[in-house]
Amino acid sequence: MTTIAVLPAPLRRRAVPVRVDKVVLGGDAPVVVQSMTNTDTADIAATVKQVAQLWRAGSELVRITVNNAESAAAVPRIVEKLQRMNANVPLVGDFHYNGHQLLEQEPACAEALAKYRINPGNVGFGRKRDSQFSAIVEMAARYAKPVRIGVNWGSLDQAVLAQMMDENHARAEPWDAATVMREALIRSALDSARRAEEIGLARDRIVLSCKVSGVQDLISVYRNLAARCDYALHLGLTEAGMGSKGIVASTAALSVLLQEGIGDTIRISLTPEPNESRTREVIVAQELLQTMGLRAFTPLVTACPGCGRTTSTFFQELAQSVQNHVRERMPEWRLSHDGVENLSLAVMGCIVNGPGESKQANIGISLPGTGETPAAPVFIDGVKAMTLRGEGIAAEFIAIIDDYVERNYARRRSVSAEEPRSEALASE
């Protein structure tokens, strides 16, 4: 008799919790999804629009580039406009090279941001490196802001790398170049974190990341880093790539680490395809966590891949319509329908697995395959509830979903107690 091994739910590595406004990273908090804009931050309208889109998609933190005086001056106005839209998502300022100057020159920016991100490899060079790093950390401590110390493969602190290479040269059995590079990443992050604490930044204000572009390198680095500290960790494969390559690479790396309990917040660094929405990276991050059983964000649709019995594309189109519908409704449902993210749906294409899979979902439909009777039974909580026929099956099935959500998940409260509808929701 064959024994099937079932992986247990991962035991989370216990990191020191870090609060970023109302969002908590580490401790007992769930893994947090974050994203980053690609607008010119000085373009306030464009940045507000994209942040609102990312927030609407479910991003719980959004990072923005702060690279010059114009973008730093724009940050408070961006935050103000988002608050007026009820899009109260914490903004993280991404600083490179001149962050110490921008934070000093624009105190309103320093105050408005919820978190700072700095890279030890390019916060400053030579003798200026330590003083400029200290200036940013002191500013963070002054305004009680957490800091992500984000080390990156492509911009590694050359002083640390040189030191590591010297140490390696002196070893009786030198490490290979890849091992030296990985250790240099970890050393840069840990040394910078210790330096930040010495300057006055509390341990519960520090998040670390060590990003590389190779799957096996990322897994190795984070396993080692997690074993050597209890700081909250930000996971992400840097420069993951475009389309399926970026999705597969990010999933391959992050799922291994998350299954081992490593990681407190994630970002999927996809290169958007031309004219593709930036929100794709948020959806991929959510689906990664949800399919692993770590969190629930939105109802997901089980659908068959199709075969010779399903020569029609109707079941594919219906599955896509259902998935798009629930994603579009989730921003509103999230405010007023508790637990709806756990709803399970099934759109199946023929009689072989259709009824069985449909019964396993809260709501499922089994469409007729080629040559089958043109009728589509609908199952609700495992029981056949009705049969749909004709041209209006898609609209009828979506109406059934909406009715089920309203009956089973709507929060019962008085009209006067309802939260105001967000302008961000209304305008998207």
Coordinates of C-alpha atoms in Angstrom, one line a residue:
M1 CA 0.0 0.0 0.0
T2 CA 1.4 3.4 -1.0
T3 CA 1.8 6.0 1.7
I4 CA 1.3 9.6 0.6
A5 CA 3.4 12.1 2.5
V6 CA 1.5 15.2 3.5
L7 CA 3.5 18.3 4.3
P8 CA 2.5 19.9 7.6
A9 CA 1.7 23.5 7.7
P10 CA 5.0 25.4 8.2
L11 CA 5.9 26.6 11.6
R12 CA 6.8 30.2 11.3
R13 CA 10.2 31.4 12.3
R14 CA 9.5 33.8 15.1
A15 CA 10.8 37.3 14.1
V16 CA 10.8 40.4 16.2
P17 CA 7.5 42.1 15.2
V18 CA 7.9 45.4 13.3
R19 CA 4.9 47.8 13.1
V20 CA 4.5 49.8 9.9
D21 CA 1.5 52.0 10.6
K22 CA -1.3 49.5 11.1
V23 CA 0.6 46.7 9.4
V24 CA 2.7 44.3 11.4
L25 CA 5.6 42.3 10.0
G26 CA 6.9 39.3 11.9
G27 CA 5.8 38.0 15.3
D28 CA 2.5 36.1 14.9
A29 CA 1.3 38.3 12.1
P30 CA 0.5 36.7 8.7
V31 CA 2.9 37.2 5.8
V32 CA 2.3 40.6 4.3
V33 CA 2.1 41.4 0.6
Q34 CA 3.7 44.5 -0.8
S35 CA 4.5 46.0 -4.2
M36 CA 6.2 49.0 -5.8
T37 CA 5.1 51.7 -8.2
N38 CA 6.9 52.4 -11.4
T39 CA 5.7 56.0 -11.9
D40 CA 7.7 59.1 -11.6
T41 CA 6.9 60.0 -8.0
A42 CA 7.0 63.7 -8.8
D43 CA 4.0 63.0 -11.0
I44 CA 1.5 63.1 -8.1
A45 CA -1.6 62.2 -10.1
A46 CA 0.0 59.2 -11.8
T47 CA 1.5 57.9 -8.5
V48 CA -1.7 58.3 -6.6
K49 CA -3.6 56.4 -9.3
Q50 CA -1.1 53.5 -9.3
V51 CA -0.8 53.3 -5.5
A52 CA -4.6 53.2 -5.3
Q53 CA -4.7 50.4 -8.0
L54 CA -2.2 48.4 -6.0
W55 CA -4.0 48.9 -2.8
R56 CA -7.3 48.0 -4.4
A57 CA -5.7 44.8 -5.7
G58 CA -4.7 44.0 -2.1
S59 CA -1.2 45.3 -1.6
E60 CA -0.7 46.0 2.1
L61 CA 2.4 48.1 1.7
V62 CA 3.5 50.1 -1.4
R63 CA 7.0 51.3 -2.0
I64 CA 7.7 54.5 -4.0
T65 CA 10.9 55.8 -5.4
V66 CA 12.3 59.0 -3.7
N67 CA 15.3 60.0 -5.8
N68 CA 15.2 63.7 -6.0
A69 CA 13.9 66.9 -4.4
E70 CA 10.8 66.9 -6.6
S71 CA 9.8 63.4 -5.6
A72 CA 10.5 64.0 -1.9
A73 CA 8.4 67.2 -2.0
A74 CA 5.6 65.2 -3.7
V75 CA 5.3 62.5 -1.0
P76 CA 3.2 64.5 1.6
R77 CA 0.7 65.5 -1.1
I78 CA 0.5 61.9 -2.4
V79 CA -0.2 60.7 1.2
E80 CA -2.8 63.4 1.6
K81 CA -4.6 62.5 -1.6
L82 CA -4.6 58.8 -0.8
Q83 CA -6.1 59.5 2.6
R84 CA -8.9 61.5 1.1
M85 CA -9.7 58.5 -1.1
N86 CA -9.7 56.3 2.0
A87 CA -6.7 54.4 0.5
N88 CA -4.8 54.3 3.8
V89 CA -2.0 52.1 2.6
P90 CA 1.5 52.6 4.2
L91 CA 4.0 54.1 1.8
V92 CA 7.7 53.0 1.9
G93 CA 10.3 55.4 0.6
D94 CA 13.0 53.8 -1.5
F95 CA 16.3 55.8 -1.1
H96 CA 19.5 55.4 -2.9
Y97 CA 22.7 57.6 -2.9
N98 CA 21.1 60.8 -1.6
G99 CA 18.5 59.7 0.9
H100 CA 20.2 61.5 3.8
Q101 CA 19.9 64.8 2.0
L102 CA 16.3 64.4 0.9
L103 CA 15.1 63.4 4.3
E104 CA 16.9 66.3 5.9
Q105 CA 15.7 68.8 3.3
E106 CA 12.1 67.6 3.2
P107 CA 11.1 66.8 6.8
A108 CA 7.4 66.6 5.7
C109 CA 8.5 63.7 3.5
A110 CA 10.3 62.0 6.4
E111 CA 7.2 62.3 8.5
A112 CA 4.7 61.2 5.8
L113 CA 6.4 58.0 4.9
A114 CA 5.6 54.9 6.9
K115 CA 8.9 53.2 6.4
Y116 CA 12.3 53.8 4.7
R117 CA 14.2 51.4 2.6
I118 CA 18.0 51.9 2.2
N119 CA 20.7 49.8 0.5
P120 CA 24.1 49.6 2.4
G121 CA 25.7 49.1 -1.0
N122 CA 24.9 52.6 -2.3
V123 CA 23.9 54.7 0.7
G124 CA 27.3 56.3 0.3
F125 CA 30.8 55.5 -0.8
G126 CA 34.2 55.7 0.9
R127 CA 34.4 57.8 4.0
K128 CA 30.9 59.2 3.4
R129 CA 29.3 55.8 3.6
D130 CA 29.1 55.6 7.4
S131 CA 28.1 59.2 8.0
Q132 CA 25.3 59.0 5.4
F133 CA 24.0 55.7 6.7
S134 CA 24.0 57.2 10.2
A135 CA 22.1 60.3 9.0
I136 CA 19.3 58.2 7.5
V137 CA 19.1 55.9 10.6
E138 CA 19.1 58.9 12.9
M139 CA 16.3 60.4 10.9
A140 CA 14.3 57.2 11.1
A141 CA 14.8 57.1 14.9
R142 CA 13.7 60.7 15.2
Y143 CA 10.5 60.1 13.4
A144 CA 9.9 56.6 14.8
K145 CA 10.0 55.0 11.4
P146 CA 11.0 51.4 10.6
V147 CA 13.8 50.8 8.1
R148 CA 14.3 48.0 5.7
I149 CA 18.0 47.4 5.2
G150 CA 17.9 45.9 1.7
V151 CA 21.1 44.3 0.4
N152 CA 21.1 43.5 -3.3
W153 CA 23.3 41.2 -5.4
G154 CA 23.7 43.9 -8.0
S155 CA 24.8 46.7 -5.7
L156 CA 26.7 44.9 -2.9
D157 CA 28.8 47.0 -0.6
Q158 CA 32.2 46.7 -2.2
A159 CA 34.1 47.3 1.1
V160 CA 32.4 44.2 2.6
L161 CA 33.0 42.2 -0.5
A162 CA 36.7 43.1 -0.5
Q163 CA 37.0 42.2 3.2
M164 CA 35.3 38.8 2.5
M165 CA 37.7 38.1 -0.4
D166 CA 40.7 38.9 1.8
E167 CA 39.4 36.6 4.5
N168 CA 38.7 33.9 1.9
H169 CA 42.2 34.2 0.5
A170 CA 43.7 33.5 3.9
R171 CA 41.6 30.2 4.4
A172 CA 43.4 26.9 4.2
E173 CA 40.5 25.7 2.0
P174 CA 39.1 28.8 0.2
W175 CA 35.4 29.0 -0.6
D176 CA 34.1 29.2 -4.1
A177 CA 33.2 32.6 -5.5
A178 CA 29.4 32.1 -5.1
T179 CA 29.8 31.1 -1.4
V180 CA 31.9 34.2 -0.8
M181 CA 29.3 36.4 -2.5
R182 CA 26.4 34.9 -0.5
E183 CA 28.3 35.4 2.8
A184 CA 29.1 39.0 1.8
L185 CA 25.4 39.7 1.3
I186 CA 24.5 38.3 4.7
R187 CA 27.4 40.0 6.4
S188 CA 26.5 43.4 4.9
A189 CA 22.9 43.0 6.1
L190 CA 23.8 41.9 9.7
D191 CA 26.6 44.4 10.1
S192 CA 24.3 47.2 8.9
A193 CA 21.6 46.1 11.3
R194 CA 23.9 46.1 14.3
R195 CA 25.2 49.5 13.3
A196 CA 21.7 50.8 13.1
E197 CA 21.0 49.6 16.6
E198 CA 24.1 51.2 17.9
I199 CA 23.0 54.5 16.4
G200 CA 19.7 54.3 18.2
L201 CA 17.2 52.4 15.9
A202 CA 15.3 49.9 18.0
R203 CA 15.4 46.2 17.0
D204 CA 11.7 46.3 16.4
R205 CA 12.2 49.0 13.7
I206 CA 14.5 46.9 11.5
V207 CA 13.6 44.6 8.5
L208 CA 16.3 42.9 6.5
S209 CA 16.4 41.6 2.9
C210 CA 19.2 40.0 0.8
K211 CA 17.9 39.8 -2.7
V212 CA 19.5 37.9 -5.6
S213 CA 18.2 36.8 -9.0
G214 CA 19.0 33.1 -8.7
V215 CA 16.5 30.7 -7.1
Q216 CA 19.0 28.4 -5.4
D217 CA 21.1 31.4 -4.3
L218 CA 18.1 33.1 -2.7
I219 CA 17.1 29.9 -0.8
S220 CA 20.6 29.4 0.5
V221 CA 21.1 33.1 1.5
Y222 CA 17.8 33.3 3.4
R223 CA 18.2 30.0 5.1
N224 CA 21.5 31.2 6.4
L225 CA 20.3 34.7 7.3
A226 CA 17.2 33.3 9.1
A227 CA 19.4 31.0 11.2
R228 CA 21.7 33.9 12.3
C229 CA 19.1 36.6 13.4
D230 CA 15.6 37.2 14.5
Y231 CA 15.0 40.4 12.5
A232 CA 11.8 40.4 10.3
L233 CA 12.7 39.3 6.8
H234 CA 11.5 40.7 3.5
L235 CA 11.5 38.0 0.7
G236 CA 11.8 38.6 -3.0
L237 CA 13.7 37.4 -6.0
T238 CA 15.2 40.6 -7.5
E239 CA 14.8 41.1 -11.2
A240 CA 12.6 38.0 -11.4
G241 CA 11.8 38.7 -15.1
M242 CA 8.8 38.9 -17.3
G243 CA 5.6 36.8 -17.6
S244 CA 5.7 33.1 -16.8
K245 CA 9.5 33.1 -16.2
G246 CA 9.2 35.7 -13.4
I247 CA 6.2 34.0 -11.9
V248 CA 7.8 30.6 -11.9
A249 CA 11.2 31.7 -10.6
S250 CA 9.6 33.7 -7.8
T251 CA 7.3 30.9 -6.8
A252 CA 10.0 28.3 -6.9
A253 CA 12.2 30.3 -4.5
L254 CA 9.7 31.8 -2.2
S255 CA 7.5 28.7 -1.7
V256 CA 10.5 26.7 -0.4
L257 CA 11.4 29.4 2.1
L258 CA 7.8 30.0 3.2
Q259 CA 7.2 26.3 3.6
E260 CA 10.2 26.4 6.0
G261 CA 8.6 29.2 7.9
I262 CA 11.0 31.9 6.6
G263 CA 9.7 35.3 5.5
D264 CA 7.5 37.9 7.0
T265 CA 6.7 40.0 3.9
I266 CA 7.0 39.3 0.2
R267 CA 7.2 41.1 -3.1
I268 CA 7.0 39.6 -6.5
S269 CA 9.4 41.7 -8.7
L270 CA 7.8 41.1 -12.1
T271 CA 8.8 43.0 -15.2
P272 CA 5.4 44.1 -16.5
E273 CA 4.6 43.2 -20.1
P274 CA 3.8 46.1 -22.4
N275 CA 0.4 47.7 -21.3
E276 CA 0.1 45.1 -18.5
S277 CA -1.2 46.4 -15.1
R278 CA 1.3 46.7 -12.3
T279 CA -1.2 44.9 -10.1
R280 CA -0.1 41.6 -11.6
E281 CA 2.7 41.3 -9.0
V282 CA 0.1 41.7 -6.2
I283 CA -2.1 39.0 -7.6
V284 CA 0.8 36.6 -8.0
A285 CA 1.9 37.2 -4.4
Q286 CA -1.6 36.6 -3.1
E287 CA -2.1 33.5 -5.1
L288 CA 1.2 32.1 -3.9
L289 CA 0.3 32.6 -0.3
Q290 CA -3.3 31.4 -0.8
T291 CA -2.4 28.2 -2.7
M292 CA 0.1 27.3 0.0
G293 CA -2.7 27.7 2.6
L294 CA -0.9 30.5 4.4
R295 CA -3.5 33.2 3.8
A296 CA -6.8 33.8 2.0
F297 CA -7.3 36.9 -0.1
T298 CA -10.0 36.3 -2.6
P299 CA -12.2 33.4 -3.8
L300 CA -10.3 31.2 -6.1
V301 CA -11.8 29.3 -9.0
T302 CA -11.0 25.6 -9.5
A303 CA -11.3 24.8 -13.2
C304 CA -10.3 21.9 -15.4
P305 CA -7.6 22.2 -18.0
G306 CA -9.8 20.9 -20.8
C307 CA -9.4 17.9 -23.0
G308 CA -11.0 16.2 -26.1
R309 CA -14.4 16.2 -24.3
T310 CA -14.3 20.0 -23.9
T311 CA -13.8 21.3 -27.4
S312 CA -15.9 24.4 -26.6
T313 CA -14.1 27.4 -25.1
F314 CA -17.2 28.4 -23.1
F315 CA -16.0 26.8 -19.8
Q316 CA -12.7 28.6 -20.1
E317 CA -14.4 31.9 -20.7
L318 CA -16.8 31.3 -17.8
A319 CA -13.9 30.5 -15.4
Q320 CA -12.1 33.7 -16.5
S321 CA -15.3 35.8 -16.1
V322 CA -16.0 34.4 -12.6
Q323 CA -12.4 34.9 -11.5
N324 CA -12.4 38.5 -12.8
H325 CA -15.8 39.2 -11.2
V326 CA -14.8 38.1 -7.7
R327 CA -11.5 40.1 -8.0
E328 CA -13.3 43.2 -9.0
R329 CA -15.8 42.8 -6.2
M330 CA -13.3 42.0 -3.5
P331 CA -12.3 45.5 -2.6
E332 CA -15.9 46.2 -1.6
W333 CA -16.6 42.8 -0.2
R334 CA -13.5 43.1 2.0
L335 CA -15.1 46.0 3.8
S336 CA -18.5 44.5 4.3
H337 CA -18.5 40.7 3.9
D338 CA -16.4 38.9 6.5
G339 CA -14.8 35.7 5.4
V340 CA -15.7 35.9 1.8
E341 CA -12.1 35.4 0.8
N342 CA -12.5 31.8 1.9
L343 CA -15.3 31.1 -0.6
S344 CA -14.5 28.3 -3.0
L345 CA -15.8 28.1 -6.6
A346 CA -15.5 25.5 -9.4
V347 CA -16.1 25.8 -13.1
M348 CA -15.8 22.4 -14.7
G349 CA -16.1 21.4 -18.4
C350 CA -17.6 18.0 -18.6
I351 CA -19.3 15.1 -16.8
V352 CA -16.1 13.2 -15.9
N353 CA -14.9 15.3 -13.0
G354 CA -17.4 18.1 -13.2
P355 CA -20.1 17.0 -10.6
G356 CA -17.5 15.7 -8.1
E357 CA -15.3 18.8 -8.2
S358 CA -18.4 21.1 -8.1
K359 CA -19.7 19.3 -5.0
Q360 CA -16.4 20.0 -3.2
A361 CA -16.7 23.8 -3.7
N362 CA -19.2 26.2 -2.0
I363 CA -20.6 26.9 -5.5
G364 CA -19.8 24.8 -8.5
I365 CA -21.0 24.4 -12.1
S366 CA -20.5 21.4 -14.3
L367 CA -20.8 22.4 -18.0
P368 CA -21.7 20.0 -20.7
G369 CA -18.8 18.5 -22.7
T370 CA -18.9 17.7 -26.4
G371 CA -22.0 15.6 -27.2
E372 CA -23.4 15.8 -23.6
T373 CA -26.9 17.0 -22.8
P374 CA -26.9 20.8 -23.0
A375 CA -27.5 21.4 -19.3
A376 CA -25.3 22.7 -16.5
P377 CA -26.1 21.5 -13.0
V378 CA -25.1 23.9 -10.2
F379 CA -24.1 22.6 -6.8
I380 CA -24.3 24.8 -3.7
D381 CA -22.5 23.4 -0.6
G382 CA -22.4 20.0 -2.0
V383 CA -26.0 19.8 -3.0
K384 CA -27.5 20.1 -6.5
A385 CA -29.5 23.3 -6.4
M386 CA -30.6 23.9 -10.0
T387 CA -29.7 23.3 -13.7
L388 CA -28.9 26.2 -16.0
R389 CA -29.6 26.1 -19.8
G390 CA -29.5 28.5 -22.7
E391 CA -27.5 31.6 -23.6
G392 CA -27.5 33.3 -20.2
I393 CA -25.6 30.7 -18.2
A394 CA -22.7 33.0 -17.4
A395 CA -24.8 35.9 -16.1
E396 CA -27.0 33.5 -14.1
F397 CA -24.1 31.7 -12.5
I398 CA -22.4 35.0 -11.5
A399 CA -25.8 36.2 -10.0
I400 CA -25.9 33.0 -8.0
I401 CA -22.4 33.7 -6.6
D402 CA -23.4 37.3 -5.7
D403 CA -26.6 36.1 -3.9
Y404 CA -24.6 33.4 -2.0
V405 CA -22.0 36.0 -0.9
E406 CA -24.8 38.3 0.3
R407 CA -26.7 35.6 2.2
N408 CA -23.6 34.0 3.8
Y409 CA -21.0 36.7 4.4
A410 CA -22.7 40.1 4.6
R411 CA -21.9 41.9 7.8
R412 CA -25.1 42.8 9.6
R413 CA -25.1 46.4 10.7
S414 CA -27.1 49.6 10.6
V415 CA -26.9 51.9 7.6
S416 CA -25.5 54.7 9.9
A417 CA -22.6 52.4 10.9
E418 CA -21.5 51.6 7.4
E419 CA -18.1 52.6 6.3
P420 CA -18.0 55.3 3.6
R421 CA -17.5 54.1 0.1
S422 CA -13.9 54.8 -1.0
E423 CA -13.4 57.2 -3.8
A424 CA -10.6 54.9 -4.8
L425 CA -13.1 52.1 -5.3
A426 CA -15.6 54.3 -7.1
S427 CA -13.1 55.8 -9.5
E428 CA -11.3 52.6 -10.6

